[in-house]
Amino acid sequence: MDLVVGASNNAVKSLVNKLGSLLAQEYTLIRGVRDDIQYITDELASMQAFLNKIKRVGDHDEQRLDWMKQVREVSYDIEDCVDDVDHRLSSEPRGSGALVYLRKKWYLLTTLYARHCVATEIGNLKARAQHVSERRTRYGVENTGNVENTGANDPQDRLVPPPQLFGTKEPVGLEDAMKELEPWFSNGSQQSTGNQLRFLAIFGSGGLGKTTLAMALYRKFGDDFGCRASVLASQKFNLRTVLGRLIKTFQEQQSGASMEEIEETDKLGEEDLKSKLDNLLKKKRYLILIDDVWSVSAWEKFRDSLPKNEKGGTIVVTTRFKSVSEACRRRNGRSYEHKPLLEESSYNLFLETISGAVIDDLCITRPINSPMIMKACRGLPLAIIVVAGLMASKLKANQESNLDSLLEKVDKELSAVHAVLGNNLTTEGVTRILDQCYKDLPADLKTCLLYLSMFPKGCLISRKCLLRRWIAEGFVVEKDGKTVEEVAEHCFSELIDRNLVRPVNNSSNGKVKSCQIHDMVLEYIVAKSSDENFITVFGGHWQTPFPSYKVRRLSVQRSDGKESEKVGRMRLSHVRSLTALGSLRALHSTLHKFQILQVLDLEGCKDLSYKQLKKICKMHQLKYLSLRQTDVKEVPTKIGRLESLEVLDIRETSITKLPESVDKLQRMEHLLAGNKNKRHALKLTEAITKMTALQTLSGVEICTDLATEVLRDLQKLTNLRKFTIYKVSCTSSNFELLLSAIEHLSSCSLKYLAIDDDFTGFLDTSLNASQAPPEHLHTLGLSGKLSQVPEWIVSLHNLEKLTLSLTSLTTDALVVLAKLPELFSLIFSLDSTSNNAIVLKTLHDNTLKSDGNIFVPPEGFQKLKLLRFAAPVLPPLSFLEGAMPVLQRIELRFIMVEGVYGLENLSSIQQVVLTVSSQAPKDAKEKAHQIKELASMIHGKSNALSVVLDEYNESTEQK
């Protein structure tokens, strides 16, 4: 029950600042209101001091918990009132003179009722704050005395995490399980199964690593099947949803499937989905992984929906329940109980986890007490990694600490769990361990972690979107000389280091791109959020009680008739954050109630109408608005009313122009637009150039009819850090102005620049000849006709990522690029779906200039870890001895490939990814298999080289 301390403290802290700001403004309030506001401010400041003193206490009695809940609720209500004051009483005339005097009198007259209502509300809230304060002493909610400062909440001066290519690590301790189950797969591939389906059920308690084992088997044997797919079940099993996701995965693997056909799947009923699945798999041997089945009835519904054909199918099931595994076994299946890790594997996993988080190789230079690890964690992988994360955080807070003594302390803290549960650490035991790790978090981190319950089980969470939402919610603020973005990055890295959040994919710049939460961690924080009225999750994977308080943050994860009715019964007028996944159906009749929203995420909602958008434009407190992947084609002109808006995400929509009223959005920091795959872009307008707070301007088009003044005004965006131009369609007469703007912005704050000149010649004739190159860039992307790599590129000493698309690629270019001292990733691509004559000529010229071969030189590229080539036809690629000494990953994407040579010369190579088009001829696919087999025989310094062969469907990529 520790959340309420953090939630209450954060709510009060935020509110005290807002009340101070309100008093500083010169509103003409009803007499006595200012005194009431000052009283509330002083009372809340005292409450905050009390909360700060007790927040380090792990356990609280019921009276203290109840009092803290009251503090939280009254704080939320006062904040709602303050924000409403700011809206209703804004625009008061200022100045002197007869005209201003008359305007002031008119203002006082027209706002009299509003000011009276504000006075009444503030008076009532003052009384509530006074009563809450009195209850603390009336019912004995006293101070706890001196509380030991463990140091867990002290600010740490963290270094920026170094760039990494791989988000996930290879699993530990699966060798015995893999060895035991491999024959089942191997024998199955040799048998003629006829119309039979084969089932493998892996069962065991939560946190045991069932999904990790199942995915390892899925990856290892997946290539033996004609097609494969994985799908997530849940406690709230929905057959239609599961079948729909399964079909979409199989459709994306079909060479003839289109995006329109895939999107039509959402409209089908259960019987139509079963029929479609049967047609997709009619003549194929398939592999399906269904993860986390909770009941026999859910399993039987899914099993009876699977098609039977002459090729046969193999289904792998993970479940916490033996009854489900037995139901699988009885129908031509096998039941496998996944066991906890042995002591040696537990030790290795703990060592690997903590070694990546602490400094000075503390854990590598001396042994760790492995029996103590086994005793504390009982061999459960999830328990081991979160305890390792807890140990690492304590070591960083106090580097003089002894690791063994810390382990003993944690074991002692968990002794109550062991006394009740014995040696068999069950799901409840893992929950208790998570609770211990949660209590050790600083208050800010608790809030950031709990916010992740907004996202559904199995969801890949974008790091950038998450950080922007934290900032919009006010969970992170500037402190210790760091910007709010740096503080948010710090919080994210801390959650990663503590292993409460798992990185999944890393971007080509080495930063985490997306993350995921283990389902047991998510289940824990969903329950915490629900219990403390922090976030209300509706239609999620777990049963949660109907909210008894006013809803403050709402996540609608499924929309149907039942959900619509239940949402309509909630108290929604106090909701500050709303996330709807896939559909707005449950909110159609209630959207007008969300008047104080600060965060609205409607990504992927396909039923968002223009009428509903107009309602959104009345939500004057909005700071974050995501319409990404919706069917929206036009933004209402009244969007200018959203003067608090800081983030607008309209990527992958049909919006190509914003109304002129956006010039009023002076707080806008991130404008994200365009569709890179479809080559749709947002037109740069004069109104956009007036949004001078912009830090990110992504996905714009420099149009033919653009006035020269707009290009000149572009230079005013001096705060711009990221600028991506999806299309340059202006005439050559404007090239000089565009170049001048880019050069000026590069001398200010710009760190990320990407330009697609659409073969207009801007890159070759203007940018290539720049006299003031963007020397401070960290990321550069150039796409279009570029006859040679710009000579000035060697002056970009801070460049970490370089992308060259549709450009000439030669060995000479590689010799030039090898001189870049900080280059982390290098990407070459040629559009494989385009029939553009210029593109085809570029491809032909590449072949002539390189004599049909590309040689990677033996010197330079001292920090390059990622190399990616993508083209319809890849020429022979040869790595000379000593080439790219720290290269870890090579990605090749193609329809045809000649060959890859010299991989054995890459001393640090860890992974080769070959992605061949599903429309490639048979001999090309055979060539790809040959490359895979040859590459698989090469060993790195310590481990065998990982080689991945996959296919992509060009028709679904919407080029």
PDB file of N, CA and C in Angstrom, residues 2 16 56 70 119 136 161 189 423 438 474 504 506 509 519 550 639 648 651 717 721 763-764 822 887 914 918:
ATOM      1  N   ASP A   2       2.060   1.157  -0.512  1.00  0.00           N
ATOM      2  CA  ASP A   2       2.974   2.294  -0.457  1.00  0.00           C
ATOM      3  C   ASP A   2       2.677   3.340  -1.520  1.00  0.00           C
ATOM      4  N   VAL A  16       0.731  22.631  -5.013  1.00  0.00           N
ATOM      5  CA  VAL A  16       1.284  23.788  -4.308  1.00  0.00           C
ATOM      6  C   VAL A  16       1.896  24.766  -5.306  1.00  0.00           C
ATOM      7  N   ARG A  56       9.249   7.205   3.431  1.00  0.00           N
ATOM      8  CA  ARG A  56      10.234   6.140   3.432  1.00  0.00           C
ATOM      9  C   ARG A  56       9.789   4.943   4.270  1.00  0.00           C
ATOM     10  N   GLN A  70      -7.368  10.604   1.466  1.00  0.00           N
ATOM     11  CA  GLN A  70      -8.151  11.846   1.511  1.00  0.00           C
ATOM     12  C   GLN A  70      -7.322  13.027   1.012  1.00  0.00           C
ATOM     13  N   ALA A 119     -15.478  31.251  -6.400  1.00  0.00           N
ATOM     14  CA  ALA A 119     -15.387  31.564  -4.969  1.00  0.00           C
ATOM     15  C   ALA A 119     -16.061  30.489  -4.126  1.00  0.00           C
ATOM     16  N   ARG A 136      -6.165  14.317  10.798  1.00  0.00           N
ATOM     17  CA  ARG A 136      -4.861  13.694  11.030  1.00  0.00           C
ATOM     18  C   ARG A 136      -4.579  13.575  12.531  1.00  0.00           C
ATOM     19  N   PRO A 161      23.481   6.257 -20.647  1.00  0.00           N
ATOM     20  CA  PRO A 161      23.781   4.882 -21.034  1.00  0.00           C
ATOM     21  C   PRO A 161      24.421   4.833 -22.416  1.00  0.00           C
ATOM     22  N   SER A 189       8.324 -33.247 -37.188  1.00  0.00           N
ATOM     23  CA  SER A 189       8.588 -32.784 -38.546  1.00  0.00           C
ATOM     24  C   SER A 189       8.775 -33.944 -39.512  1.00  0.00           C
ATOM     25  N   ASN A 423       9.410 -23.514   0.406  1.00  0.00           N
ATOM     26  CA  ASN A 423      10.411 -23.509  -0.658  1.00  0.00           C
ATOM     27  C   ASN A 423       9.802 -23.328  -2.043  1.00  0.00           C
ATOM     28  N   TYR A 438       9.276  -2.599  -5.425  1.00  0.00           N
ATOM     29  CA  TYR A 438       8.503  -1.382  -5.657  1.00  0.00           C
ATOM     30  C   TYR A 438       8.689  -0.386  -4.512  1.00  0.00           C
ATOM     31  N   GLY A 474       3.139  15.740 -16.026  1.00  0.00           N
ATOM     32  CA  GLY A 474       3.775  16.449 -14.925  1.00  0.00           C
ATOM     33  C   GLY A 474       4.494  15.539 -13.948  1.00  0.00           C
ATOM     34  N   VAL A 504      13.086  -4.082 -25.585  1.00  0.00           N
ATOM     35  CA  VAL A 504      12.819  -5.118 -26.586  1.00  0.00           C
ATOM     36  C   VAL A 504      13.556  -4.819 -27.881  1.00  0.00           C
ATOM     37  N   ASN A 506      15.986  -2.004 -30.042  1.00  0.00           N
ATOM     38  CA  ASN A 506      16.835  -0.824 -30.018  1.00  0.00           C
ATOM     39  C   ASN A 506      16.867  -0.191 -31.400  1.00  0.00           C
ATOM     40  N   ASN A 509      20.257   3.989 -33.711  1.00  0.00           N
ATOM     41  CA  ASN A 509      21.169   4.918 -33.032  1.00  0.00           C
ATOM     42  C   ASN A 509      21.640   4.370 -31.687  1.00  0.00           C
ATOM     43  N   ASP A 519       4.316  -9.768 -17.796  1.00  0.00           N
ATOM     44  CA  ASP A 519       2.889  -9.764 -17.456  1.00  0.00           C
ATOM     45  C   ASP A 519       2.643  -9.781 -15.951  1.00  0.00           C
ATOM     46  N   LYS A 550     -13.822   9.135  -8.127  1.00  0.00           N
ATOM     47  CA  LYS A 550     -13.817   9.823  -9.414  1.00  0.00           C
ATOM     48  C   LYS A 550     -12.647   9.285 -10.235  1.00  0.00           C
ATOM     49  N   ILE A 639      -8.639  24.116 -33.647  1.00  0.00           N
ATOM     50  CA  ILE A 639      -7.550  23.499 -32.897  1.00  0.00           C
ATOM     51  C   ILE A 639      -6.677  24.573 -32.226  1.00  0.00           C
ATOM     52  N   LEU A 648       1.660  17.120 -30.693  1.00  0.00           N
ATOM     53  CA  LEU A 648       0.607  16.734 -31.638  1.00  0.00           C
ATOM     54  C   LEU A 648       1.177  15.675 -32.569  1.00  0.00           C
ATOM     55  N   ARG A 651       1.004  11.334 -37.290  1.00  0.00           N
ATOM     56  CA  ARG A 651       1.699  10.449 -38.220  1.00  0.00           C
ATOM     57  C   ARG A 651       0.756   9.357 -38.730  1.00  0.00           C
ATOM     58  N   LEU A 717      12.870  29.068 -36.050  1.00  0.00           N
ATOM     59  CA  LEU A 717      12.668  27.888 -35.193  1.00  0.00           C
ATOM     60  C   LEU A 717      14.006  27.468 -34.589  1.00  0.00           C
ATOM     61  N   ARG A 721      15.409  20.742 -32.632  1.00  0.00           N
ATOM     62  CA  ARG A 721      16.449  19.731 -32.455  1.00  0.00           C
ATOM     63  C   ARG A 721      16.364  18.642 -33.527  1.00  0.00           C
ATOM     64  N   LEU A 763      19.762  17.997 -53.107  1.00  0.00           N
ATOM     65  CA  LEU A 763      20.942  17.416 -52.450  1.00  0.00           C
ATOM     66  C   LEU A 763      22.195  17.613 -53.292  1.00  0.00           C
ATOM     67  N   ASP A 764      22.083  17.326 -54.580  1.00  0.00           N
ATOM     68  CA  ASP A 764      23.262  17.359 -55.451  1.00  0.00           C
ATOM     69  C   ASP A 764      23.725  18.784 -55.757  1.00  0.00           C
ATOM     70  N   GLU A 822      32.809   8.992 -34.750  1.00  0.00           N
ATOM     71  CA  GLU A 822      31.781   8.570 -33.798  1.00  0.00           C
ATOM     72  C   GLU A 822      30.672   7.749 -34.447  1.00  0.00           C
ATOM     73  N   LEU A 887      32.138  -4.020 -35.418  1.00  0.00           N
ATOM     74  CA  LEU A 887      30.815  -4.266 -36.009  1.00  0.00           C
ATOM     75  C   LEU A 887      30.160  -5.481 -35.348  1.00  0.00           C
ATOM     76  N   LEU A 914      19.227 -11.626 -42.599  1.00  0.00           N
ATOM     77  CA  LEU A 914      18.939 -11.678 -44.030  1.00  0.00           C
ATOM     78  C   LEU A 914      17.428 -11.624 -44.206  1.00  0.00           C
ATOM     79  N   SER A 918       9.215 -11.827 -50.192  1.00  0.00           N
ATOM     80  CA  SER A 918       8.360 -12.999 -50.408  1.00  0.00           C
ATOM     81  C   SER A 918       8.106 -13.229 -51.895  1.00  0.00           C
TER      82      SER A 918
END
